[in-house]
XYZ file of C-alpha atoms in Angstrom:
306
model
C -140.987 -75.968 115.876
C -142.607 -75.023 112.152
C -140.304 -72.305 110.825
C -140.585 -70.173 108.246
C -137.478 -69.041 106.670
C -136.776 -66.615 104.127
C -134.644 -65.721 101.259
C -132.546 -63.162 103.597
C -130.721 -66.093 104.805
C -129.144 -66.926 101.238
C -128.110 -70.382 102.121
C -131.744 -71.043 103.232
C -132.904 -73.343 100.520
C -129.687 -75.971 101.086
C -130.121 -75.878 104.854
C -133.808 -76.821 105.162
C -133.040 -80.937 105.218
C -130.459 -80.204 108.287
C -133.568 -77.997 109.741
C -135.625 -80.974 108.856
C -133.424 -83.300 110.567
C -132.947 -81.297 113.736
C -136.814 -81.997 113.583
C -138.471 -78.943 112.708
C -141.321 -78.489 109.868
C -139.944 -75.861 107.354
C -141.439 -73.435 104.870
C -140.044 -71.129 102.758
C -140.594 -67.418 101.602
C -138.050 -65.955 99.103
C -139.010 -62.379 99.269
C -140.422 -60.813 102.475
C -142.730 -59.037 100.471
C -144.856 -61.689 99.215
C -147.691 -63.580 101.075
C -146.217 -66.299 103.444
C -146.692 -70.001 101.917
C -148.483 -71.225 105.253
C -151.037 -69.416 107.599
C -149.871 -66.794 110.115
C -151.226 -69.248 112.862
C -148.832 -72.123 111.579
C -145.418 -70.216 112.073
C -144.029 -70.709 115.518
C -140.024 -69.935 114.482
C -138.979 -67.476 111.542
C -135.249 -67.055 110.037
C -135.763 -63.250 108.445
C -134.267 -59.951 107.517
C -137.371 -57.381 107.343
C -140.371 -60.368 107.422
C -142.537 -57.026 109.855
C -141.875 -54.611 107.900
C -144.032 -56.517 105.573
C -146.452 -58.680 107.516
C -147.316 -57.132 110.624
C -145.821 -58.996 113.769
C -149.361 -58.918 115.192
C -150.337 -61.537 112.259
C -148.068 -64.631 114.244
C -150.515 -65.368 117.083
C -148.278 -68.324 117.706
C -144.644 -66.868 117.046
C -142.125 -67.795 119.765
C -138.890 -67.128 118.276
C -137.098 -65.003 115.512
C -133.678 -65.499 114.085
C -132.605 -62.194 112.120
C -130.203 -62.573 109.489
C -128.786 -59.038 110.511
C -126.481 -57.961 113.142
C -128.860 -54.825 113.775
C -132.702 -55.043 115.032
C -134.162 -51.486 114.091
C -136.379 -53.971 111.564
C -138.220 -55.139 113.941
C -140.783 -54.113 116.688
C -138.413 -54.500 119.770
C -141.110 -52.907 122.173
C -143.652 -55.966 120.983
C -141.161 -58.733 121.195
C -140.308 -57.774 124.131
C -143.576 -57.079 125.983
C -144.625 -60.533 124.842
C -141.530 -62.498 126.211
C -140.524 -63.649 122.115
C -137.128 -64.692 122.323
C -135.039 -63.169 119.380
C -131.343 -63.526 118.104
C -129.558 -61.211 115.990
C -125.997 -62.187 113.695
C -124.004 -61.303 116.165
C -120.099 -62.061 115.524
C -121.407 -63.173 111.930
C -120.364 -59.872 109.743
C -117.910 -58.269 112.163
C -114.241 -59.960 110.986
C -115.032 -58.287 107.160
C -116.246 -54.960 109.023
C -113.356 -54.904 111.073
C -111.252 -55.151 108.113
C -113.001 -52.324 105.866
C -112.642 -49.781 108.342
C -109.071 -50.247 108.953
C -108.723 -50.311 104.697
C -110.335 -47.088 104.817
C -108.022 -45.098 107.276
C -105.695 -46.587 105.860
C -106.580 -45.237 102.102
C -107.172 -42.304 103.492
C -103.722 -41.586 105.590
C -101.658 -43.320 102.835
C -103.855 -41.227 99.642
C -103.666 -44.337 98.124
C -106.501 -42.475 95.802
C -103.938 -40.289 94.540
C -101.378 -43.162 93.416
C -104.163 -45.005 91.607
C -104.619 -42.054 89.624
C -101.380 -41.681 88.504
C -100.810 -45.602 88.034
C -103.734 -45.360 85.432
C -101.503 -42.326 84.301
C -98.470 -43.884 83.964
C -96.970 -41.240 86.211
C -94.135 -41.336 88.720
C -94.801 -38.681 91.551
C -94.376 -39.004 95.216
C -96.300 -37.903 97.975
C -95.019 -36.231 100.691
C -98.252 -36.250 102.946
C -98.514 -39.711 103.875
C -99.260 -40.488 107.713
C -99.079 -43.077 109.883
C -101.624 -44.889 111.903
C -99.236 -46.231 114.743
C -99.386 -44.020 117.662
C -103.083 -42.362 116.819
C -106.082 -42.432 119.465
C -109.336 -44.745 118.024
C -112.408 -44.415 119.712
C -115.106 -46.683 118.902
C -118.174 -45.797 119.592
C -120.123 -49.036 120.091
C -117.937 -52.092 121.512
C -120.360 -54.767 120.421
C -118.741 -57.835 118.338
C -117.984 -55.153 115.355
C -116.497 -52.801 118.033
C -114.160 -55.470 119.549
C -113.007 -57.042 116.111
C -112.531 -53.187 115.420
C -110.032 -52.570 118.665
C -108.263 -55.860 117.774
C -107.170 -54.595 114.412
C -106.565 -51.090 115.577
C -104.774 -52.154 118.655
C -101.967 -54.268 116.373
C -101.367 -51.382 114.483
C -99.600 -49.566 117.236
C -103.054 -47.582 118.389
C -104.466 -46.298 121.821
C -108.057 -47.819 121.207
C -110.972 -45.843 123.443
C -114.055 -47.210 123.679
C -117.220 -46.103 124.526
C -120.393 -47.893 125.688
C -123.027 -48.909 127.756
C -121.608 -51.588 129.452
C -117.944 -49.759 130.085
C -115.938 -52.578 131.789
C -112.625 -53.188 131.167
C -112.093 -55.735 127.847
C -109.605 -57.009 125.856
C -107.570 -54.707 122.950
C -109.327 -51.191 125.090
C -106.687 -48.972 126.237
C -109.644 -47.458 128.112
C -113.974 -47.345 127.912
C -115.732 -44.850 128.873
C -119.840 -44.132 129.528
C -121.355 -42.479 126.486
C -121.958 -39.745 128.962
C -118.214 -38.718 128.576
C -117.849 -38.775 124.702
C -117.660 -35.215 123.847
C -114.498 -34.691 125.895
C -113.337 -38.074 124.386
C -113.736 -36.990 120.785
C -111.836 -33.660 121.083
C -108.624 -36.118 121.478
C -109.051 -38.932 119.067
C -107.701 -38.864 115.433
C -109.931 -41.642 114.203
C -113.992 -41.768 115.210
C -115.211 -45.223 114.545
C -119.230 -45.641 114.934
C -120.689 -49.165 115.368
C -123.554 -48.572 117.639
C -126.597 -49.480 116.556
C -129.429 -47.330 115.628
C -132.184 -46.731 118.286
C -134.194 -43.669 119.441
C -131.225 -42.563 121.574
C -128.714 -42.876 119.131
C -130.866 -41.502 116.128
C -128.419 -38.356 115.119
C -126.036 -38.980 117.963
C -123.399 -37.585 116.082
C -124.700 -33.690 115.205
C -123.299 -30.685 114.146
C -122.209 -30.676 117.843
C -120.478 -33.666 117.755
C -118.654 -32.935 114.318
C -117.097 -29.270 116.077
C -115.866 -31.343 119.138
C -113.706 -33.965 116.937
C -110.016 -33.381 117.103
C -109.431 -31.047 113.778
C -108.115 -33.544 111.250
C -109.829 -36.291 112.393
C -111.465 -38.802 110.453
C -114.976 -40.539 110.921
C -115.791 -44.197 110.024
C -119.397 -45.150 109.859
C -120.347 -48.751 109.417
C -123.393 -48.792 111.787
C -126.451 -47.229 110.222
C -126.738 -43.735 108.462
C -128.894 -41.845 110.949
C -126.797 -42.217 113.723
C -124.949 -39.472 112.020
C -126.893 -36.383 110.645
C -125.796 -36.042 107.471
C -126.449 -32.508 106.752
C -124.113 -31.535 109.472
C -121.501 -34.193 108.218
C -121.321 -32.069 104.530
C -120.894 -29.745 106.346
C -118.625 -30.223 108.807
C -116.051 -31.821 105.807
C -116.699 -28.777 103.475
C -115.334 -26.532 105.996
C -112.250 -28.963 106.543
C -112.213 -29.529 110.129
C -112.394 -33.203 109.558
C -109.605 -34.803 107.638
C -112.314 -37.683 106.054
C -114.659 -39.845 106.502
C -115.392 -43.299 105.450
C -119.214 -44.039 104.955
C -120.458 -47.421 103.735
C -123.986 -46.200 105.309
C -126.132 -43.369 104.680
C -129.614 -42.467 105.772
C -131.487 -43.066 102.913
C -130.140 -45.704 100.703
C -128.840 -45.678 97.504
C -127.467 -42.208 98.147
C -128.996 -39.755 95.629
C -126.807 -38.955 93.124
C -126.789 -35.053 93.607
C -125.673 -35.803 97.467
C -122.349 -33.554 98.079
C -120.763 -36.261 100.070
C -119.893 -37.787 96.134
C -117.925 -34.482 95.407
C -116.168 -34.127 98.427
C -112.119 -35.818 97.819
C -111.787 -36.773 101.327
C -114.412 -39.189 101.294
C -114.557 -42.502 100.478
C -118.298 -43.942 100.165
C -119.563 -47.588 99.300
C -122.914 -48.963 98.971
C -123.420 -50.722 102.209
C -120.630 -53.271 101.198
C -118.629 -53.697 104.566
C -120.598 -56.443 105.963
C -118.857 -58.450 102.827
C -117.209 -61.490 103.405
C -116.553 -65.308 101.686
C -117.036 -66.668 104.879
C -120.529 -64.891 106.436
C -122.658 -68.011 105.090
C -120.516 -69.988 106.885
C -120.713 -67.916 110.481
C -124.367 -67.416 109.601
C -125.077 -71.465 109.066
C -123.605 -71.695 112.241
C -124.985 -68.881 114.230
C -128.309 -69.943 113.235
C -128.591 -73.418 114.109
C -126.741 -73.378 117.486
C -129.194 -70.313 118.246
C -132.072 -72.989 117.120
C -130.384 -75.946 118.824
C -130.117 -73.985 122.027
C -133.853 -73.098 121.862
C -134.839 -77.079 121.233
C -132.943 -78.078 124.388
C -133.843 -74.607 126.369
C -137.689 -75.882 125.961
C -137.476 -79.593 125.897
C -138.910 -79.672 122.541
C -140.188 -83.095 120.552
């Protein structure tokens, strides 16, 4: 197969000779933005991030297969790839372990203030805290139950929770307590103390999470987004925290990125906000090696190829 790979895939440059010896021609494109180093016609494979939103998909008359360096796919022209049979492969499993782990660190922050005792450590200042809660015995619903969603429940479920989820495909799993249609989520929110979202962002689930929504959570609650930003509507979010119904929320994604500096959400104490960081982990290029080729491998032997 000639692929073309890109500098989304960080390891790229140091695994083109195993490429090369699984018997593929390889070129390489750095940034998605510039033009490709071969002609559209050539590329029959591409490893990539946002290659479309640059080149138009239409361009690779002879494009068979894509490898995406992300776990989500609104990057790319589903509908097309679709109608045309392309096969395609997201990161799945790659980035959910460290995402699992930074929205348990943020309820946790949250019900333990550790905020507050930071402070005071810079202070040099001995004060207790008398509000601290605990996360054993609380109601999670995860919204989404994906490979992020499950490494999610895992975590939640050894720390003494009831883990809810809620999906598409609602059979029974391992670490649910229960799963549930998305058809049934606004009586499910009303009772959970901790709203985890890790669906991915389509037309459906553009804004899922309104102002409705945001009035059905359980007062006190606290919302974790590490999906994309516009499956929550931000406006109502503000909103919805300024008035204190929520207890927090922990956002590591926002609808348009970097979030503008005048945004609200900065102001607001019970928030904690990063820039799009959860994903983070020592060993994603690792996973992401791996996902790759055997995703590669498997198409070789699928079609018999060389």
């Amino acid at each position: 197969m000639n692929l073309l790979i890109t500098g989304a895939w960080q390891d790229a440059r140091n695994m083109i000779p195993r490429l090369r010896e699984m018997g593929h021609a390889v070129e390489f494109l750095q940034y998605e933005k510039d033009p490709l180093p071969c002609g559209y016609a050539w590329v029959e494979g591409v490893v990539c991030n946002g290659l479309f939103l640059h080149h138009p998909i239409e361009n690779f008359e002879n494009l068979k297969y894509i490898q995406l360096t992300s776990a989500g796919l609104d990057r790319v022209p589903v509908d097309y790839i679709r109608a045309r049979g392309l096969e395609i492969h997201n990161a799945r499993g790659v980035y959910s372990v460290p995402m699992a782990e930074y929205a348990l660190a943020g309820v946790l922050q949250l019900y333990k203030h550790m905020d507050f005792f930071r402070e005071n450590q810079k202070k040099h200042v001995w004060e207790k805290h008398r509000g601290l809660a605990e996360l054993a015995g609380k109601t999670v619903c995860i919204l989404g139950c994906g490979s992020v969603g499950a490494e999610c429940a895992k975590r939640f479920s050894a720390f003494g929770c009831r883990v809810v989820g809620v999906d598409i495909n609602s059979e029974p799993r391992a670490y649910f307590d229960e799963m549930y249609q998305p058809r049934n989520l606004d009586g499910i929110l009303s009772g959970a103390d901790v709203v985890v979202l890790a669906i991915p962002l389509t037309e459906e689930t553009r804004y899922l999470m309104d102002a409705g929504k945001f009035r059905r959570m359980k007062p006190g609650a606290i919302l974790v987004n590490i999906s994309r930003g516009a499956v929550a509507d931000t406006e109502a979010l503000t909103e919805t925290l300024r008035t204190g119904h929520l207890g927090g929320a922990v956002l590591d994604v926002f609808e348009e990125e970097p979030l503008a500096p005048d945004s609200p959400l900065w102001e607001l104490e019970n928030v904690i906000i990063t820039p799009h960081v959860s994903f983070v982990g020592e060993q994603n290029g690792k996973r992401l090696a791996e996902c790759i080729c055997t995703n590669i491998r498997g198409w070789k032997e699928k079609h018999n190829a060389f």
